């Protein structure tokens, strides 16, 4: 049962890869015109969302800069609170860097996983490669375990960042009244940060759904081209 599932997975992967390669040349194939135009729509939607994500990221960066500028205008009466806040902010910044590093490692691991999975697909066609294929399958298992570990670490770091940001916000609320105007400016920056983060999260979720749809339609195109390569000249 496991081998059959692996074979189905590899077949689906092959169809997806083929579909991704050829779909832009499938406009004139009537049988998959729905898939072709749906993919065109998905790509347009994804490009629009990517643009919005970049815009939200720019707003987020600018809001962080504005927040930092406001926080640096502290007066002598707030030194103790500001010192504590700055310590927490430094920890938060370090954790953000740590989280980014974990994300980079996960992306690299995903590339290795995809490469190994494709290698299995290619080599599985020859029984003489059984030993190599088995080794690659073990690698896939190791990659999955490592990816899960990285995800858990990323989530744990994210929770710590959230807690630190909450502490920082509470300290800011305790700063004396003579910083009222500056505090208001900081509040506006925090609101912008919160909105930008929410926008990015929502857009990321929308991107995920679109990417799933793209994968499904890649598979459909790849399956059609593969099945009709011998009978339909345009599929060759």
Short mmCIF file of N, CA and C in Angstrom, two decimals, residues 75-196:
data_model
loop_
_atom_site.label_atom_id
_atom_site.label_comp_id
_atom_site.label_asym_id
_atom_site.label_seq_id
_atom_site.Cartn_x
_atom_site.Cartn_y
_atom_site.Cartn_z
N UNK A 75 12.59 61.42 27.09
CA UNK A 75 13.21 62.42 27.96
C UNK A 75 13.82 61.75 29.18
N UNK A 76 14.50 62.56 30.00
CA UNK A 76 15.27 62.02 31.12
C UNK A 76 14.39 61.28 32.12
N UNK A 77 13.15 61.71 32.30
CA UNK A 77 12.28 61.08 33.30
C UNK A 77 11.88 59.65 32.92
N UNK A 78 12.12 59.29 31.68
CA UNK A 78 11.69 57.96 31.21
C UNK A 78 12.87 57.00 31.02
N UNK A 79 14.06 57.39 31.48
CA UNK A 79 15.25 56.61 31.17
C UNK A 79 15.16 55.16 31.65
N UNK A 80 14.65 54.95 32.87
CA UNK A 80 14.59 53.59 33.41
C UNK A 80 13.68 52.71 32.55
N UNK A 81 12.49 53.26 32.25
CA UNK A 81 11.56 52.49 31.43
C UNK A 81 12.10 52.30 30.01
N UNK A 82 12.74 53.33 29.50
CA UNK A 82 13.27 53.24 28.15
C UNK A 82 14.39 52.20 28.08
N UNK A 83 15.21 52.16 29.13
CA UNK A 83 16.29 51.18 29.14
C UNK A 83 15.73 49.76 29.11
N UNK A 84 14.70 49.52 29.93
CA UNK A 84 14.07 48.20 29.94
C UNK A 84 13.45 47.89 28.58
N UNK A 85 12.78 48.89 28.03
CA UNK A 85 12.15 48.71 26.73
C UNK A 85 13.19 48.37 25.65
N UNK A 86 14.30 49.11 25.67
CA UNK A 86 15.34 48.88 24.67
C UNK A 86 15.95 47.49 24.79
N UNK A 87 16.10 47.02 26.03
CA UNK A 87 16.62 45.66 26.23
C UNK A 87 15.68 44.63 25.62
N UNK A 88 14.38 44.83 25.87
CA UNK A 88 13.40 43.90 25.31
C UNK A 88 13.35 44.00 23.79
N UNK A 89 13.49 45.21 23.29
CA UNK A 89 13.46 45.40 21.84
C UNK A 89 14.66 44.72 21.19
N UNK A 90 15.82 44.81 21.84
CA UNK A 90 17.02 44.14 21.32
C UNK A 90 16.81 42.62 21.29
N UNK A 91 16.19 42.10 22.36
CA UNK A 91 15.90 40.67 22.38
C UNK A 91 14.92 40.29 21.27
N UNK A 92 13.92 41.15 21.09
CA UNK A 92 12.94 40.89 20.04
C UNK A 92 13.60 40.90 18.66
N UNK A 93 14.49 41.87 18.44
CA UNK A 93 15.19 41.96 17.16
C UNK A 93 16.05 40.72 16.91
N UNK A 94 16.72 40.26 17.97
CA UNK A 94 17.54 39.05 17.85
C UNK A 94 16.68 37.83 17.53
N UNK A 95 15.50 37.78 18.17
CA UNK A 95 14.60 36.66 17.91
C UNK A 95 14.04 36.71 16.49
N UNK A 96 13.78 37.91 16.00
CA UNK A 96 13.32 38.05 14.61
C UNK A 96 14.38 37.53 13.65
N UNK A 97 15.65 37.88 13.93
CA UNK A 97 16.74 37.38 13.10
C UNK A 97 16.83 35.85 13.18
N UNK A 98 16.62 35.33 14.40
CA UNK A 98 16.65 33.87 14.57
C UNK A 98 15.52 33.21 13.79
N UNK A 99 14.34 33.82 13.85
CA UNK A 99 13.20 33.27 13.10
C UNK A 99 13.46 33.32 11.60
N UNK A 100 14.02 34.44 11.13
CA UNK A 100 14.34 34.54 9.70
C UNK A 100 15.34 33.47 9.28
N UNK A 101 16.30 33.20 10.17
CA UNK A 101 17.29 32.16 9.87
C UNK A 101 16.63 30.78 9.78
N UNK A 102 15.68 30.53 10.69
CA UNK A 102 14.96 29.26 10.65
C UNK A 102 14.15 29.12 9.36
N UNK A 103 13.54 30.24 8.95
CA UNK A 103 12.76 30.22 7.71
C UNK A 103 13.66 29.95 6.51
N UNK A 104 14.86 30.57 6.51
CA UNK A 104 15.81 30.34 5.42
C UNK A 104 16.24 28.88 5.37
N UNK A 105 16.50 28.31 6.55
CA UNK A 105 16.89 26.90 6.60
C UNK A 105 15.77 26.00 6.07
N UNK A 106 14.53 26.35 6.44
CA UNK A 106 13.39 25.55 5.98
C UNK A 106 13.23 25.62 4.46
N UNK A 107 13.46 26.81 3.90
CA UNK A 107 13.37 26.95 2.45
C UNK A 107 14.45 26.11 1.75
N UNK A 108 15.66 26.17 2.29
CA UNK A 108 16.74 25.37 1.72
C UNK A 108 16.43 23.88 1.83
N UNK A 109 15.87 23.49 2.97
CA UNK A 109 15.51 22.08 3.18
C UNK A 109 14.43 21.66 2.19
N UNK A 110 13.50 22.55 1.93
CA UNK A 110 12.44 22.24 0.97
C UNK A 110 13.02 22.00 -0.43
N UNK A 111 14.02 22.80 -0.80
CA UNK A 111 14.67 22.61 -2.10
C UNK A 111 15.35 21.24 -2.17
N UNK A 112 16.02 20.87 -1.07
CA UNK A 112 16.66 19.55 -1.02
C UNK A 112 15.61 18.45 -1.12
N UNK A 113 14.49 18.65 -0.41
CA UNK A 113 13.41 17.66 -0.43
C UNK A 113 12.87 17.49 -1.84
N UNK A 114 12.60 18.62 -2.52
CA UNK A 114 12.07 18.54 -3.88
C UNK A 114 13.06 17.88 -4.82
N UNK A 115 14.35 18.20 -4.65
CA UNK A 115 15.38 17.60 -5.50
C UNK A 115 15.44 16.09 -5.29
N UNK A 116 15.40 15.67 -4.03
CA UNK A 116 15.46 14.24 -3.72
C UNK A 116 14.22 13.52 -4.23
N UNK A 117 13.08 14.17 -4.09
CA UNK A 117 11.83 13.56 -4.55
C UNK A 117 11.84 13.38 -6.08
N UNK A 118 12.34 14.39 -6.78
CA UNK A 118 12.44 14.30 -8.23
C UNK A 118 13.45 13.23 -8.65
N UNK A 119 14.54 13.15 -7.90
CA UNK A 119 15.56 12.13 -8.17
C UNK A 119 14.95 10.73 -8.07
N UNK A 120 14.13 10.52 -7.05
CA UNK A 120 13.46 9.23 -6.88
C UNK A 120 12.56 8.94 -8.08
N UNK A 121 11.86 9.96 -8.50
CA UNK A 121 10.95 9.79 -9.64
C UNK A 121 11.71 9.33 -10.88
N UNK A 122 12.86 9.95 -11.11
CA UNK A 122 13.64 9.62 -12.31
C UNK A 122 14.27 8.23 -12.20
N UNK A 123 14.90 7.96 -11.05
CA UNK A 123 15.64 6.71 -10.89
C UNK A 123 14.73 5.50 -10.70
N UNK A 124 13.51 5.71 -10.26
CA UNK A 124 12.61 4.59 -10.01
C UNK A 124 12.25 3.83 -11.28
N UNK A 125 12.50 4.44 -12.41
CA UNK A 125 12.18 3.78 -13.67
C UNK A 125 13.14 2.63 -13.97
N UNK A 126 14.25 2.57 -13.27
CA UNK A 126 15.25 1.52 -13.50
C UNK A 126 15.44 0.74 -12.21
N UNK A 127 15.17 -0.58 -12.25
CA UNK A 127 15.27 -1.41 -11.04
C UNK A 127 16.69 -1.47 -10.52
N UNK A 128 17.66 -1.21 -11.36
CA UNK A 128 19.06 -1.25 -10.92
C UNK A 128 19.37 -0.12 -9.93
N UNK A 129 18.48 0.85 -9.87
CA UNK A 129 18.70 1.98 -8.97
C UNK A 129 17.98 1.82 -7.64
N UNK A 130 17.54 0.62 -7.34
CA UNK A 130 16.73 0.40 -6.14
C UNK A 130 17.45 0.85 -4.87
N UNK A 131 18.73 0.57 -4.78
CA UNK A 131 19.48 0.94 -3.57
C UNK A 131 19.56 2.45 -3.42
N UNK A 132 19.82 3.12 -4.53
CA UNK A 132 19.89 4.59 -4.49
C UNK A 132 18.53 5.18 -4.13
N UNK A 133 17.49 4.61 -4.73
CA UNK A 133 16.13 5.10 -4.44
C UNK A 133 15.80 4.93 -2.97
N UNK A 134 16.18 3.78 -2.41
CA UNK A 134 15.92 3.54 -0.99
C UNK A 134 16.65 4.57 -0.13
N UNK A 135 17.89 4.88 -0.50
CA UNK A 135 18.66 5.88 0.24
C UNK A 135 17.98 7.25 0.16
N UNK A 136 17.48 7.59 -1.02
CA UNK A 136 16.81 8.87 -1.18
C UNK A 136 15.51 8.92 -0.38
N UNK A 137 14.82 7.78 -0.29
CA UNK A 137 13.59 7.75 0.51
C UNK A 137 13.91 8.01 1.99
N UNK A 138 15.03 7.46 2.44
CA UNK A 138 15.43 7.73 3.83
C UNK A 138 15.75 9.22 4.01
N UNK A 139 16.36 9.79 2.99
CA UNK A 139 16.64 11.23 3.05
C UNK A 139 15.34 12.02 3.16
N UNK A 140 14.34 11.61 2.37
CA UNK A 140 13.06 12.31 2.42
C UNK A 140 12.47 12.26 3.81
N UNK A 141 12.56 11.10 4.44
CA UNK A 141 12.05 10.96 5.80
C UNK A 141 12.80 11.88 6.76
N UNK A 142 14.13 11.92 6.60
CA UNK A 142 14.93 12.81 7.45
C UNK A 142 14.58 14.27 7.21
N UNK A 143 14.38 14.62 5.93
CA UNK A 143 14.02 15.99 5.60
C UNK A 143 12.69 16.38 6.24
N UNK A 144 11.72 15.46 6.19
CA UNK A 144 10.41 15.74 6.79
C UNK A 144 10.54 15.98 8.29
N UNK A 145 11.33 15.13 8.94
CA UNK A 145 11.51 15.28 10.39
C UNK A 145 12.20 16.60 10.72
N UNK A 146 13.22 16.93 9.93
CA UNK A 146 13.94 18.17 10.17
C UNK A 146 13.05 19.38 9.91
N UNK A 147 12.22 19.28 8.86
CA UNK A 147 11.31 20.38 8.54
C UNK A 147 10.32 20.60 9.68
N UNK A 148 9.81 19.50 10.23
CA UNK A 148 8.88 19.61 11.36
C UNK A 148 9.56 20.26 12.56
N UNK A 149 10.82 19.89 12.78
CA UNK A 149 11.55 20.48 13.91
C UNK A 149 11.76 21.98 13.69
N UNK A 150 12.10 22.36 12.47
CA UNK A 150 12.29 23.78 12.17
C UNK A 150 10.99 24.55 12.34
N UNK A 151 9.87 23.95 11.93
CA UNK A 151 8.57 24.62 12.07
C UNK A 151 8.24 24.83 13.54
N UNK A 152 8.47 23.81 14.36
CA UNK A 152 8.20 23.94 15.79
C UNK A 152 9.07 25.03 16.40
N UNK A 153 10.33 25.08 15.99
CA UNK A 153 11.24 26.10 16.52
C UNK A 153 10.80 27.49 16.08
N UNK A 154 10.38 27.60 14.82
CA UNK A 154 9.92 28.90 14.33
C UNK A 154 8.69 29.38 15.10
N UNK A 155 7.74 28.47 15.33
CA UNK A 155 6.53 28.83 16.08
C UNK A 155 6.86 29.24 17.51
N UNK A 156 7.80 28.52 18.12
CA UNK A 156 8.19 28.84 19.50
C UNK A 156 8.85 30.21 19.56
N UNK A 157 9.71 30.50 18.60
CA UNK A 157 10.35 31.82 18.55
C UNK A 157 9.31 32.90 18.29
N UNK A 158 8.34 32.61 17.42
CA UNK A 158 7.29 33.58 17.14
C UNK A 158 6.47 33.93 18.37
N UNK A 159 6.19 32.93 19.20
CA UNK A 159 5.45 33.18 20.44
C UNK A 159 6.26 34.06 21.39
N UNK A 160 7.56 33.81 21.44
CA UNK A 160 8.42 34.63 22.30
C UNK A 160 8.47 36.08 21.80
N UNK A 161 8.50 36.24 20.50
CA UNK A 161 8.49 37.60 19.93
C UNK A 161 7.19 38.31 20.29
N UNK A 162 6.08 37.60 20.17
CA UNK A 162 4.78 38.19 20.50
C UNK A 162 4.73 38.63 21.95
N UNK A 163 5.21 37.78 22.85
CA UNK A 163 5.22 38.13 24.27
C UNK A 163 6.09 39.35 24.54
N UNK A 164 7.25 39.40 23.90
CA UNK A 164 8.14 40.55 24.08
C UNK A 164 7.50 41.83 23.55
N UNK A 165 6.85 41.73 22.39
CA UNK A 165 6.19 42.91 21.84
C UNK A 165 5.08 43.41 22.76
N UNK A 166 4.38 42.47 23.40
CA UNK A 166 3.34 42.88 24.35
C UNK A 166 3.95 43.58 25.56
N UNK A 167 5.07 43.06 26.04
CA UNK A 167 5.75 43.70 27.17
C UNK A 167 6.23 45.09 26.79
N UNK A 168 6.77 45.20 25.60
CA UNK A 168 7.24 46.51 25.13
C UNK A 168 6.09 47.50 25.07
N UNK A 169 4.95 47.03 24.56
CA UNK A 169 3.78 47.91 24.46
C UNK A 169 3.32 48.36 25.85
N UNK A 170 3.35 47.45 26.82
CA UNK A 170 2.92 47.80 28.18
C UNK A 170 3.86 48.82 28.81
N UNK A 171 5.16 48.65 28.57
CA UNK A 171 6.12 49.61 29.11
C UNK A 171 5.89 50.99 28.50
N UNK A 172 5.59 51.01 27.22
CA UNK A 172 5.32 52.29 26.56
C UNK A 172 4.12 53.00 27.19
N UNK A 173 3.13 52.22 27.60
CA UNK A 173 1.94 52.82 28.20
C UNK A 173 2.23 53.44 29.55
N UNK A 174 3.35 53.01 30.16
CA UNK A 174 3.71 53.51 31.49
C UNK A 174 4.57 54.77 31.44
N UNK A 175 4.99 55.17 30.31
CA UNK A 175 5.86 56.36 30.20
C UNK A 175 5.04 57.60 30.58
N UNK A 176 5.70 58.52 31.24
CA UNK A 176 5.03 59.69 31.84
C UNK A 176 4.27 60.56 30.83
N UNK A 177 3.37 61.39 31.39
CA UNK A 177 2.43 62.14 30.58
C UNK A 177 3.10 63.18 29.69
N UNK A 178 4.31 63.61 30.08
CA UNK A 178 4.96 64.63 29.26
C UNK A 178 5.38 64.09 27.89
N UNK A 179 5.20 62.75 27.72
CA UNK A 179 5.47 62.17 26.41
C UNK A 179 4.17 61.82 25.71
N UNK A 180 3.09 62.48 26.12
CA UNK A 180 1.78 62.19 25.55
C UNK A 180 1.75 62.30 24.03
N UNK A 181 2.29 63.38 23.52
CA UNK A 181 2.26 63.57 22.07
C UNK A 181 3.08 62.49 21.37
N UNK A 182 4.25 62.21 21.94
CA UNK A 182 5.10 61.19 21.34
C UNK A 182 4.45 59.81 21.46
N UNK A 183 3.79 59.60 22.61
CA UNK A 183 3.12 58.32 22.80
C UNK A 183 2.00 58.13 21.77
N UNK A 184 1.31 59.23 21.47
CA UNK A 184 0.25 59.16 20.46
C UNK A 184 0.83 58.80 19.10
N UNK A 185 1.97 59.41 18.78
CA UNK A 185 2.63 59.09 17.51
C UNK A 185 3.05 57.61 17.48
N UNK A 186 3.57 57.15 18.63
CA UNK A 186 3.98 55.74 18.70
C UNK A 186 2.77 54.83 18.54
N UNK A 187 1.65 55.24 19.16
CA UNK A 187 0.44 54.43 19.06
C UNK A 187 -0.01 54.30 17.61
N UNK A 188 0.08 55.41 16.89
CA UNK A 188 -0.30 55.37 15.48
C UNK A 188 0.62 54.43 14.70
N UNK A 189 1.91 54.47 15.06
CA UNK A 189 2.86 53.57 14.38
C UNK A 189 2.53 52.11 14.69
N UNK A 190 2.20 51.84 15.98
CA UNK A 190 1.86 50.46 16.36
C UNK A 190 0.59 50.00 15.64
N UNK A 191 -0.37 50.91 15.50
CA UNK A 191 -1.59 50.55 14.78
C UNK A 191 -1.28 50.20 13.32
N UNK A 192 -0.38 51.00 12.74
CA UNK A 192 0.02 50.72 11.36
C UNK A 192 0.73 49.38 11.26
N UNK A 193 1.57 49.10 12.27
CA UNK A 193 2.28 47.81 12.29
C UNK A 193 1.29 46.66 12.40
N UNK A 194 0.34 46.82 13.33
CA UNK A 194 -0.66 45.76 13.52
C UNK A 194 -1.48 45.52 12.27
N UNK A 195 -1.91 46.63 11.63
CA UNK A 195 -2.71 46.49 10.41
C UNK A 195 -1.89 45.85 9.29
N UNK A 196 -0.63 46.30 9.16
CA UNK A 196 0.22 45.73 8.11
C UNK A 196 0.44 44.24 8.34
#
